[in-house]
Tab-separated table of C-alpha atoms in Angstrom:
chain	number	residue	atom	x	y	z
A	186	MET	CA	0.096	0.124	-0.124
A	187	GLY	CA	1.322	3.289	-0.891
A	188	LYS	CA	1.465	6.524	1.199
A	189	GLY	CA	-1.625	9.058	0.802
A	190	THR	CA	-1.110	12.640	-0.296
A	191	LEU	CA	-1.925	15.493	1.910
A	192	TYR	CA	-4.140	17.946	-0.446
A	193	ILE	CA	-4.184	21.684	0.450
A	194	VAL	CA	-7.377	22.970	-0.577
A	195	SER	CA	-8.261	26.588	-1.083
A	196	ALA	CA	-10.928	28.926	-2.680
A	197	PRO	CA	-12.701	32.247	-2.033
A	198	SER	CA	-15.894	32.080	-0.160
A	199	GLY	CA	-18.496	31.058	-2.227
A	200	ALA	CA	-16.712	29.079	-4.985
A	201	GLY	CA	-17.858	25.557	-3.811
A	202	LYS	CA	-14.773	24.300	-1.992
A	203	SER	CA	-16.805	22.554	0.945
A	204	SER	CA	-19.550	21.106	-1.435
A	205	LEU	CA	-16.912	19.487	-3.659
A	206	ILE	CA	-15.135	18.349	-0.812
A	207	SER	CA	-18.372	16.644	0.695
A	208	ALA	CA	-19.146	15.173	-2.662
A	209	MET	CA	-15.564	13.807	-3.110
A	210	LEU	CA	-16.115	11.821	0.174
A	211	GLU	CA	-19.336	10.360	-0.629
A	212	THR	CA	-19.008	9.337	-4.205
A	213	SER	CA	-15.397	7.719	-3.965
A	214	PRO	CA	-15.835	4.638	-1.854
A	215	THR	CA	-12.574	3.356	-3.822
A	216	TYR	CA	-10.262	5.464	-2.114
A	217	ALA	CA	-9.473	6.421	1.230
A	218	MET	CA	-9.707	9.891	2.120
A	219	LYS	CA	-10.443	12.233	4.971
A	220	VAL	CA	-10.667	15.873	5.621
A	221	SER	CA	-8.269	17.180	8.062
A	222	VAL	CA	-9.859	17.564	11.746
A	223	SER	CA	-8.291	20.630	13.588
A	224	HIS	CA	-7.739	20.561	17.314
A	225	THR	CA	-9.236	23.068	19.494
A	226	THR	CA	-9.463	24.057	22.994
A	227	ARG	CA	-12.789	25.917	22.684
A	228	THR	CA	-15.946	24.371	24.306
A	229	ILE	CA	-17.629	21.674	22.220
A	230	ARG	CA	-21.273	23.063	21.126
A	231	PRO	CA	-24.371	21.154	20.822
A	232	GLY	CA	-24.536	19.097	17.709
A	233	GLU	CA	-20.696	18.807	17.394
A	234	GLN	CA	-18.750	15.757	17.737
A	235	ASP	CA	-15.174	15.080	18.898
A	236	GLY	CA	-12.966	14.141	16.344
A	237	VAL	CA	-15.397	15.169	13.536
A	238	HIS	CA	-15.738	18.684	13.938
A	239	TYR	CA	-12.889	19.435	15.938
A	240	HIS	CA	-10.531	17.368	18.195
A	241	PHE	CA	-11.487	18.787	21.459
A	242	VAL	CA	-8.651	19.034	24.175
A	243	GLU	CA	-7.767	20.815	27.214
A	244	LYS	CA	-5.547	23.977	26.851
A	245	GLN	CA	-2.771	22.510	28.845
A	246	HIS	CA	-2.826	19.385	26.478
A	247	PHE	CA	-2.767	21.457	23.480
A	248	GLU	CA	0.219	23.430	24.939
A	249	THR	CA	1.916	19.990	25.344
A	250	LEU	CA	1.454	19.539	21.824
A	251	ILE	CA	2.642	23.000	20.726
A	252	ALA	CA	5.974	22.201	22.704
A	253	ARG	CA	6.352	18.662	20.931
A	254	GLY	CA	6.068	20.277	17.733
A	255	GLU	CA	3.052	18.464	16.885
A	256	PHE	CA	1.342	21.164	15.071
A	257	LEU	CA	1.959	22.357	11.397
A	258	GLU	CA	0.046	25.520	12.518
A	259	TYR	CA	-1.899	27.197	15.043
A	260	ALA	CA	-3.457	30.096	16.278
A	261	GLU	CA	-5.063	31.621	19.412
A	262	VAL	CA	-8.628	33.447	18.794
A	263	PHE	CA	-10.494	34.713	21.408
A	264	GLY	CA	-8.570	33.039	24.054
A	265	ASN	CA	-8.862	29.445	22.266
A	266	TYR	CA	-6.266	27.720	20.387
A	267	TYR	CA	-6.861	26.171	16.782
A	268	GLY	CA	-4.320	23.826	15.190
A	269	THR	CA	-3.554	21.623	12.463
A	270	SER	CA	-1.957	18.554	13.997
A	271	ARG	CA	1.169	17.007	11.968
A	272	VAL	CA	1.182	13.712	13.784
A	273	TRP	CA	-2.675	13.023	12.868
A	274	ILE	CA	-2.181	14.157	9.380
A	275	GLU	CA	0.860	11.911	9.243
A	276	GLU	CA	-0.732	9.023	10.717
A	277	ASN	CA	-3.477	8.854	8.114
A	278	LEU	CA	-1.140	9.605	5.144
A	279	ASN	CA	0.597	6.614	6.391
A	280	LYS	CA	-2.113	4.387	6.437
A	281	GLY	CA	-2.617	5.279	2.605
A	282	ILE	CA	-5.270	7.947	3.336
A	283	ASP	CA	-5.546	11.172	1.165
A	284	VAL	CA	-6.100	13.891	3.552
A	285	PHE	CA	-7.785	17.067	2.531
A	286	LEU	CA	-6.862	20.318	4.165
A	287	ASP	CA	-9.342	23.462	3.971
A	288	ILE	CA	-7.223	26.418	4.143
A	289	ASP	CA	-6.552	29.476	3.058
A	290	TRP	CA	-3.624	30.995	0.967
A	291	GLN	CA	-1.727	31.923	4.076
A	292	GLY	CA	-1.991	28.848	5.833
A	293	GLY	CA	-1.656	26.860	2.620
A	294	ARG	CA	2.046	28.569	2.124
A	295	GLN	CA	3.011	27.490	5.769
A	296	ILE	CA	1.677	24.035	5.150
A	297	ARG	CA	3.522	23.966	1.676
A	298	GLN	CA	6.693	24.795	3.656
A	299	LEU	CA	6.388	22.475	6.250
A	300	MET	CA	5.307	19.449	4.110
A	301	PRO	CA	6.531	19.712	0.635
A	302	SER	CA	5.232	16.727	-0.480
A	303	ALA	CA	1.691	18.031	-0.335
A	304	LYS	CA	-0.207	19.202	-3.488
A	305	SER	CA	-2.397	22.003	-3.444
A	306	VAL	CA	-5.604	22.645	-5.643
A	307	PHE	CA	-7.162	26.141	-5.929
A	308	ILE	CA	-10.941	26.258	-6.786
A	309	LEU	CA	-11.992	29.289	-8.918
A	310	PRO	CA	-15.586	30.654	-9.462
A	311	PRO	CA	-16.424	31.089	-13.193
A	312	SER	CA	-16.803	35.201	-12.697
A	313	LYS	CA	-17.493	37.549	-10.127
A	314	ASP	CA	-21.052	37.889	-10.897
A	315	GLU	CA	-21.577	34.147	-10.567
A	316	LEU	CA	-19.578	34.488	-7.110
A	317	GLU	CA	-21.972	36.910	-5.594
A	318	ARG	CA	-24.911	35.155	-7.035
A	319	ARG	CA	-23.730	32.263	-4.777
A	320	LEU	CA	-23.280	34.191	-1.761
A	321	ASN	CA	-26.801	35.791	-2.198
A	322	ALA	CA	-28.337	32.628	-2.773
A	323	ARG	CA	-27.221	31.245	0.433
A	324	GLY	CA	-29.218	34.040	2.170
A	325	GLN	CA	-27.137	34.295	5.190
A	326	ASP	CA	-25.188	37.336	4.822
A	327	SER	CA	-26.217	41.266	4.888
A	328	GLU	CA	-25.130	43.197	1.559
A	329	GLU	CA	-22.296	44.645	3.858
A	330	VAL	CA	-20.845	41.380	4.521
A	331	ILE	CA	-21.315	39.899	0.752
A	332	ALA	CA	-19.462	43.514	-0.278
A	333	LYS	CA	-16.574	42.110	2.196
A	334	ARG	CA	-16.323	38.733	0.849
A	335	MET	CA	-16.404	39.850	-2.319
A	336	ALA	CA	-13.285	42.071	-1.749
A	337	GLU	CA	-11.752	39.147	0.283
A	338	ALA	CA	-12.506	36.834	-2.709
A	339	LYS	CA	-10.347	38.939	-4.908
A	340	SER	CA	-7.385	39.048	-2.415
A	341	GLU	CA	-7.625	35.162	-2.027
A	342	ILE	CA	-7.822	34.504	-6.098
A	343	SER	CA	-4.855	36.576	-6.349
A	344	HIS	CA	-2.866	34.050	-4.902
A	345	TYR	CA	-3.954	30.951	-7.061
A	346	THR	CA	-0.712	30.798	-9.138
A	347	GLU	CA	0.909	29.495	-5.901
A	348	TYR	CA	-0.970	26.166	-6.256
A	349	ASP	CA	-0.132	23.127	-8.263
A	350	TYR	CA	-3.802	22.647	-9.877
A	351	VAL	CA	-6.624	24.742	-10.754
A	352	ILE	CA	-10.300	23.747	-10.780
A	353	VAL	CA	-12.780	26.186	-12.485
A	354	ASN	CA	-15.973	25.419	-10.439
A	355	ASP	CA	-18.283	26.464	-13.245
A	356	ASP	CA	-20.383	23.469	-13.761
A	357	PHE	CA	-20.098	21.297	-10.329
A	358	ASP	CA	-20.232	17.731	-12.019
A	359	ASN	CA	-17.748	18.667	-14.383
A	360	ALA	CA	-15.560	19.991	-11.279
A	361	LEU	CA	-16.111	16.815	-9.181
A	362	ILE	CA	-14.664	14.841	-12.169
A	363	ASP	CA	-11.637	17.313	-12.374
A	364	PHE	CA	-11.042	16.905	-8.403
A	365	LYS	CA	-11.261	13.378	-8.821
A	366	ALA	CA	-8.817	13.000	-11.670
A	367	ILE	CA	-6.245	15.047	-9.740
A	368	LEU	CA	-6.505	12.267	-7.138
A	369	ARG	CA	-6.157	9.350	-9.357
A	370	ALA	CA	-3.314	10.872	-11.666
A	371	GLU	CA	-1.456	11.681	-8.096
A	372	ARG	CA	-1.880	8.069	-6.992
A	373	LEU	CA	-0.119	6.850	-10.503
A	374	LYS	CA	2.818	9.219	-9.913
A	375	GLN	CA	5.799	6.912	-9.981
A	376	ASP	CA	6.968	6.988	-6.576
A	377	LYS	CA	3.410	6.299	-5.213
A	378	GLN	CA	3.180	3.429	-7.546
A	379	THR	CA	6.489	2.196	-6.789
A	380	ASP	CA	5.431	2.090	-2.893
A	381	LYS	CA	1.989	0.154	-4.173
A	382	HIS	CA	3.195	-2.369	-6.219
A	383	LYS	CA	6.448	-3.340	-4.276
A	384	SER	CA	6.262	-7.081	-4.731
A	385	MET	CA	4.863	-7.102	-8.379
A	386	LEU	CA	8.064	-5.090	-9.194
A	387	SER	CA	10.520	-7.272	-7.660
A	388	ALA	CA	8.860	-10.335	-9.429
A	389	LEU	CA	8.773	-8.502	-12.648
A	390	LEU	CA	12.519	-7.325	-12.390
A	391	ALA	CA	13.811	-10.673	-11.026
A	392	GLU	CA	16.120	-13.068	-12.673
B	210	MET	CA	-6.848	27.687	-25.349
B	211	GLY	CA	-3.923	26.297	-23.391
B	212	LYS	CA	-1.059	24.590	-24.813
B	213	GLY	CA	-0.849	20.618	-25.245
B	214	THR	CA	1.039	18.364	-23.564
B	215	LEU	CA	3.740	15.894	-25.237
B	216	TYR	CA	3.456	12.378	-23.608
B	217	ILE	CA	6.605	10.004	-23.644
B	218	VAL	CA	4.724	6.616	-23.758
B	219	SER	CA	7.025	3.279	-22.872
B	220	ALA	CA	6.216	-0.172	-22.212
B	221	PRO	CA	7.705	-3.681	-22.711
B	222	SER	CA	6.435	-5.219	-25.874
B	223	GLY	CA	2.965	-7.071	-24.665
B	224	ALA	CA	2.111	-4.290	-21.903
B	225	GLY	CA	-0.650	-3.252	-24.118
B	226	LYS	CA	0.644	0.212	-25.076
B	227	SER	CA	-0.700	0.707	-28.667
B	228	SER	CA	-4.346	-0.579	-27.651
B	229	LEU	CA	-4.189	1.781	-24.734
B	230	ILE	CA	-3.165	4.524	-27.093
B	231	SER	CA	-5.627	3.620	-29.569
B	232	ALA	CA	-8.560	3.424	-27.100
B	233	MET	CA	-7.731	6.951	-25.622
B	234	LEU	CA	-7.841	8.286	-29.165
B	235	GLU	CA	-11.015	6.715	-29.882
B	236	THR	CA	-13.104	7.452	-26.789
B	237	SER	CA	-12.113	10.945	-25.801
B	238	PRO	CA	-13.812	13.124	-28.020
B	239	THR	CA	-13.591	16.217	-25.629
B	240	TYR	CA	-9.766	16.265	-26.001
B	241	ALA	CA	-7.660	16.964	-28.812
B	242	MET	CA	-4.931	14.325	-29.140
B	243	LYS	CA	-2.805	12.593	-31.618
B	244	VAL	CA	-0.141	10.075	-31.760
B	245	SER	CA	3.133	11.606	-33.165
B	246	VAL	CA	3.812	10.586	-36.506
B	247	SER	CA	7.206	9.712	-37.547
B	248	HIS	CA	9.304	10.831	-40.666
B	249	THR	CA	10.790	8.301	-42.786
B	250	THR	CA	12.697	8.342	-46.043
B	251	ARG	CA	11.727	4.661	-46.925
B	252	THR	CA	9.171	3.683	-49.689
B	253	ILE	CA	5.397	3.810	-48.966
B	254	ARG	CA	4.087	0.349	-48.882
B	255	PRO	CA	0.530	-0.790	-49.690
B	256	GLY	CA	-1.936	0.479	-47.369
B	257	GLU	CA	0.252	2.883	-45.854
B	258	GLN	CA	-0.927	6.461	-45.810
B	259	ASP	CA	1.122	9.559	-45.642
B	260	GLY	CA	0.843	11.679	-42.688
B	261	VAL	CA	-0.932	8.757	-40.885
B	262	HIS	CA	1.737	5.966	-40.916
B	263	TYR	CA	4.684	8.166	-41.267
B	264	HIS	CA	5.302	11.349	-43.301
B	265	PHE	CA	7.342	10.181	-46.257
B	266	VAL	CA	9.803	12.271	-47.780
B	267	GLU	CA	12.895	12.384	-50.049
B	268	LYS	CA	16.273	11.707	-48.761
B	269	GLN	CA	17.614	15.333	-49.593
B	270	HIS	CA	14.432	17.003	-47.785
B	271	PHE	CA	15.086	14.778	-44.810
B	272	GLU	CA	18.505	15.510	-44.786
B	273	THR	CA	17.648	19.598	-45.146
B	274	LEU	CA	15.495	18.989	-41.825
B	275	ILE	CA	18.271	17.309	-39.920
B	276	ALA	CA	20.714	20.393	-40.996
B	277	ARG	CA	17.660	22.654	-39.744
B	278	GLY	CA	17.790	21.023	-36.655
B	279	GLU	CA	14.054	19.991	-36.949
B	280	PHE	CA	14.255	16.661	-35.688
B	281	LEU	CA	13.874	15.706	-31.570
B	282	GLU	CA	15.847	12.423	-32.685
B	283	TYR	CA	16.585	10.677	-35.846
B	284	ALA	CA	18.165	7.222	-36.895
B	285	GLU	CA	19.406	5.496	-40.087
B	286	VAL	CA	18.441	1.967	-40.613
B	287	PHE	CA	19.300	-0.134	-43.499
B	288	GLY	CA	19.712	2.978	-45.695
B	289	ASN	CA	16.601	4.802	-44.549
B	290	TYR	CA	16.161	7.584	-42.090
B	291	TYR	CA	13.562	7.936	-39.596
B	292	GLY	CA	12.912	10.682	-37.230
B	293	THR	CA	10.826	12.262	-34.805
B	294	SER	CA	9.997	16.028	-35.908
B	295	ARG	CA	10.152	18.779	-33.138
B	296	VAL	CA	8.272	21.252	-35.666
B	297	TRP	CA	5.576	18.897	-36.366
B	298	ILE	CA	5.120	18.099	-32.365
B	299	GLU	CA	5.317	21.841	-31.438
B	300	GLU	CA	2.794	22.872	-33.968
B	301	ASN	CA	0.294	20.485	-32.678
B	302	LEU	CA	0.795	21.288	-28.899
B	303	ASN	CA	0.701	25.141	-29.665
B	304	LYS	CA	-2.849	24.137	-31.131
B	305	GLY	CA	-3.854	22.632	-27.731
B	306	ILE	CA	-3.449	18.992	-29.026
B	307	ASP	CA	-1.671	16.422	-26.576
B	308	VAL	CA	0.883	14.467	-28.535
B	309	PHE	CA	1.788	10.737	-27.535
B	310	LEU	CA	4.949	9.750	-28.464
B	311	ASP	CA	5.256	5.977	-28.681
B	312	ILE	CA	8.973	5.293	-27.770
B	313	ASP	CA	11.347	3.288	-25.977
B	314	TRP	CA	13.283	4.249	-22.740
B	315	GLN	CA	16.503	5.206	-24.765
B	316	GLY	CA	14.173	7.444	-26.812
B	317	GLY	CA	12.366	8.824	-23.970
B	318	ARG	CA	15.523	9.904	-21.997
B	319	GLN	CA	16.612	11.966	-25.170
B	320	ILE	CA	13.285	13.640	-25.700
B	321	ARG	CA	12.835	14.240	-21.837
B	322	GLN	CA	16.115	16.248	-22.273
B	323	LEU	CA	15.133	18.249	-25.441
B	324	MET	CA	11.889	18.732	-24.594
B	325	PRO	CA	11.504	19.102	-20.610
B	326	SER	CA	8.098	19.887	-20.321
B	327	ALA	CA	7.221	16.537	-21.777
B	328	LYS	CA	5.333	14.055	-19.062
B	329	SER	CA	6.452	10.490	-19.161
B	330	VAL	CA	3.810	7.462	-18.624
B	331	PHE	CA	5.310	3.912	-18.481
B	332	ILE	CA	2.842	0.807	-18.809
B	333	LEU	CA	3.223	-2.011	-16.796
B	334	PRO	CA	2.261	-5.838	-17.264
B	335	PRO	CA	0.840	-7.262	-14.211
B	336	SER	CA	3.327	-10.330	-14.095
B	337	LYS	CA	5.888	-11.880	-16.185
B	338	ASP	CA	3.423	-14.963	-16.975
B	339	GLU	CA	0.648	-12.527	-17.913
B	340	LEU	CA	3.172	-10.773	-20.469
B	341	GLU	CA	4.286	-13.980	-21.843
B	342	ARG	CA	0.780	-15.485	-22.132
B	343	ARG	CA	-0.235	-12.084	-24.118
B	344	LEU	CA	2.682	-12.237	-26.509
B	345	ASN	CA	1.902	-15.741	-27.115
B	346	ALA	CA	-1.953	-14.822	-27.574
B	347	ARG	CA	-0.657	-12.745	-30.529
B	348	GLY	CA	0.285	-15.849	-32.332
B	349	GLN	CA	3.021	-14.139	-34.375
B	350	ASP	CA	6.289	-14.914	-32.663
B	351	SER	CA	7.989	-18.259	-32.545
B	352	GLU	CA	9.184	-19.320	-28.702
B	353	GLU	CA	12.642	-18.132	-29.469
B	354	VAL	CA	11.350	-14.905	-30.321
B	355	ILE	CA	9.234	-14.832	-27.400
B	356	ALA	CA	12.084	-15.694	-25.263
B	357	LYS	CA	13.902	-12.620	-26.432
B	358	ARG	CA	11.157	-10.233	-26.094
B	359	MET	CA	10.849	-11.439	-22.459
B	360	ALA	CA	14.397	-10.215	-21.905
B	361	GLU	CA	13.928	-7.072	-23.461
B	362	ALA	CA	10.752	-6.424	-21.525
B	363	LYS	CA	12.776	-6.738	-18.476
B	364	SER	CA	15.497	-4.555	-19.425
B	365	GLU	CA	12.665	-2.040	-20.631
B	366	ILE	CA	10.821	-2.166	-17.327
B	367	SER	CA	14.299	-1.781	-15.232
B	368	HIS	CA	14.133	2.066	-16.547
B	369	TYR	CA	10.046	2.496	-15.488
B	370	THR	CA	11.556	4.590	-12.379
B	371	GLU	CA	12.845	7.578	-15.099
B	372	TYR	CA	8.865	7.988	-15.657
B	373	ASP	CA	6.520	10.521	-14.244
B	374	TYR	CA	3.493	8.062	-14.109
B	375	VAL	CA	3.290	4.540	-14.132
B	376	ILE	CA	0.008	2.808	-15.346
B	377	VAL	CA	-0.236	-1.248	-14.329
B	378	ASN	CA	-2.431	-2.599	-17.320
B	379	ASP	CA	-4.046	-5.631	-15.206
B	380	ASP	CA	-7.570	-4.649	-16.262
B	381	PHE	CA	-7.640	-2.868	-19.614
B	382	ASP	CA	-10.641	-0.705	-18.986
B	383	ASN	CA	-8.990	0.305	-15.452
B	384	ALA	CA	-5.928	1.324	-17.284
B	385	LEU	CA	-7.498	3.129	-19.839
B	386	ILE	CA	-9.499	5.297	-17.149
B	387	ASP	CA	-6.054	5.936	-15.367
B	388	PHE	CA	-4.397	6.854	-18.450
B	389	LYS	CA	-7.597	9.433	-19.164
B	390	ALA	CA	-7.057	10.679	-15.296
B	391	ILE	CA	-3.758	11.418	-16.252
B	392	LEU	CA	-4.474	13.615	-19.042
B	393	ARG	CA	-7.369	15.243	-17.478
B	394	ALA	CA	-5.138	16.270	-14.274
B	395	GLU	CA	-2.140	17.536	-16.309
B	396	ARG	CA	-4.610	19.799	-18.117
B	397	LEU	CA	-5.698	21.175	-14.806
B	398	LYS	CA	-2.269	22.065	-13.690
B	399	GLN	CA	-2.049	25.967	-12.887
B	400	ASP	CA	-0.021	26.825	-15.782
B	401	LYS	CA	-2.030	25.242	-18.196
B	402	GLN	CA	-5.151	26.514	-16.699
B	403	THR	CA	-3.992	30.284	-16.444
B	404	ASP	CA	-3.128	30.078	-20.330
B	405	LYS	CA	-6.704	28.525	-21.093
B	406	HIS	CA	-8.512	30.772	-18.850
B	407	LYS	CA	-6.684	34.252	-19.709
B	408	SER	CA	-9.649	36.473	-19.933
B	409	MET	CA	-11.796	34.869	-17.229
B	410	LEU	CA	-8.711	35.352	-14.720
B	411	SER	CA	-8.644	39.252	-15.831
B	412	ALA	CA	-11.993	39.580	-15.068
B	413	LEU	CA	-11.865	38.054	-11.908
B	414	LEU	CA	-8.712	40.044	-10.498
B	415	ALA	CA	-10.007	43.301	-12.000
B	416	GLU	CA	-10.999	46.265	-9.820
């Protein structure tokens, strides 16, 4: 069995990143894949599950993990810690599981430096108008918040060139096929195949 | 429109390379792709078509092309020239067409140096027994020739680590899906997408 790949996935809000990741997980029974679950010290909320929405840990434990260098990145927000565990990710990669890290360009840049074997995917909306339409269709933001999100979107999009792959989410089904093709192709990379087919290759090359 | 990709495709005889390439061309109406057609100075044979099986040219013309540096590689065999035209390949890549170059590891190594943007795919049989079975099933070779092909196969396979991607052709349909995933994923690489979606990207990043 070969090692999994860490995927840094970024997109402006409204490009369809979460829907694409969810659809990937639901429709790909063949492949082992997971979304990276962050650690946090904040209190668990009704409806949340430990290990699903977050790994909920005590502050003291979180600080021990920091001291041990177990986080790829972490931040303190309103007195609570949030972090991405390198150990959790590597355990999964070693099991042959692909891990998705849903993160913005700044976090992506940090991860890329710490885990150079990670692959990165940027998801683009087909146009500003369509992005605005999608943000409005959610019905959860005021006009002011949407204007702010549109400005943030432009800033996020300006970093798309730092990514290995770019998916244009115009048609959702097509974008999902794109995403799947990337995962399938990455598993066909020579080093992954060498790992996966060790005994077959020894037999082919034996005297 | 983005530029096409040159694919160096190698495999031991009997791994199914030609069948996979033919199936790709037949079943991919969405993508523009072609097999590289070599130039030769040998006489056209009954049933062959100029521009399909070879580009048939006069010896003097071939030598002019050599002098102009138009070949990625060429060889003289029994007094006839055979060569791979860089110009023909680049014309097609510039039209956004993916070009397959069916070549052995030695040719592949030369091409990789001359066209570093080429991607390479190695096709493996699942086992020696299966390879031998396929060579026998063709019914065109003597036992002696098959023994020779098996030895050559091992030598060819020993170079698979020089390739970007490895496809194990155990199940043909599965191998074809693998091949298509590689092409689709390569078209999603950031530089290709930047080329393809120039105006969309300018609009997304405009004030």
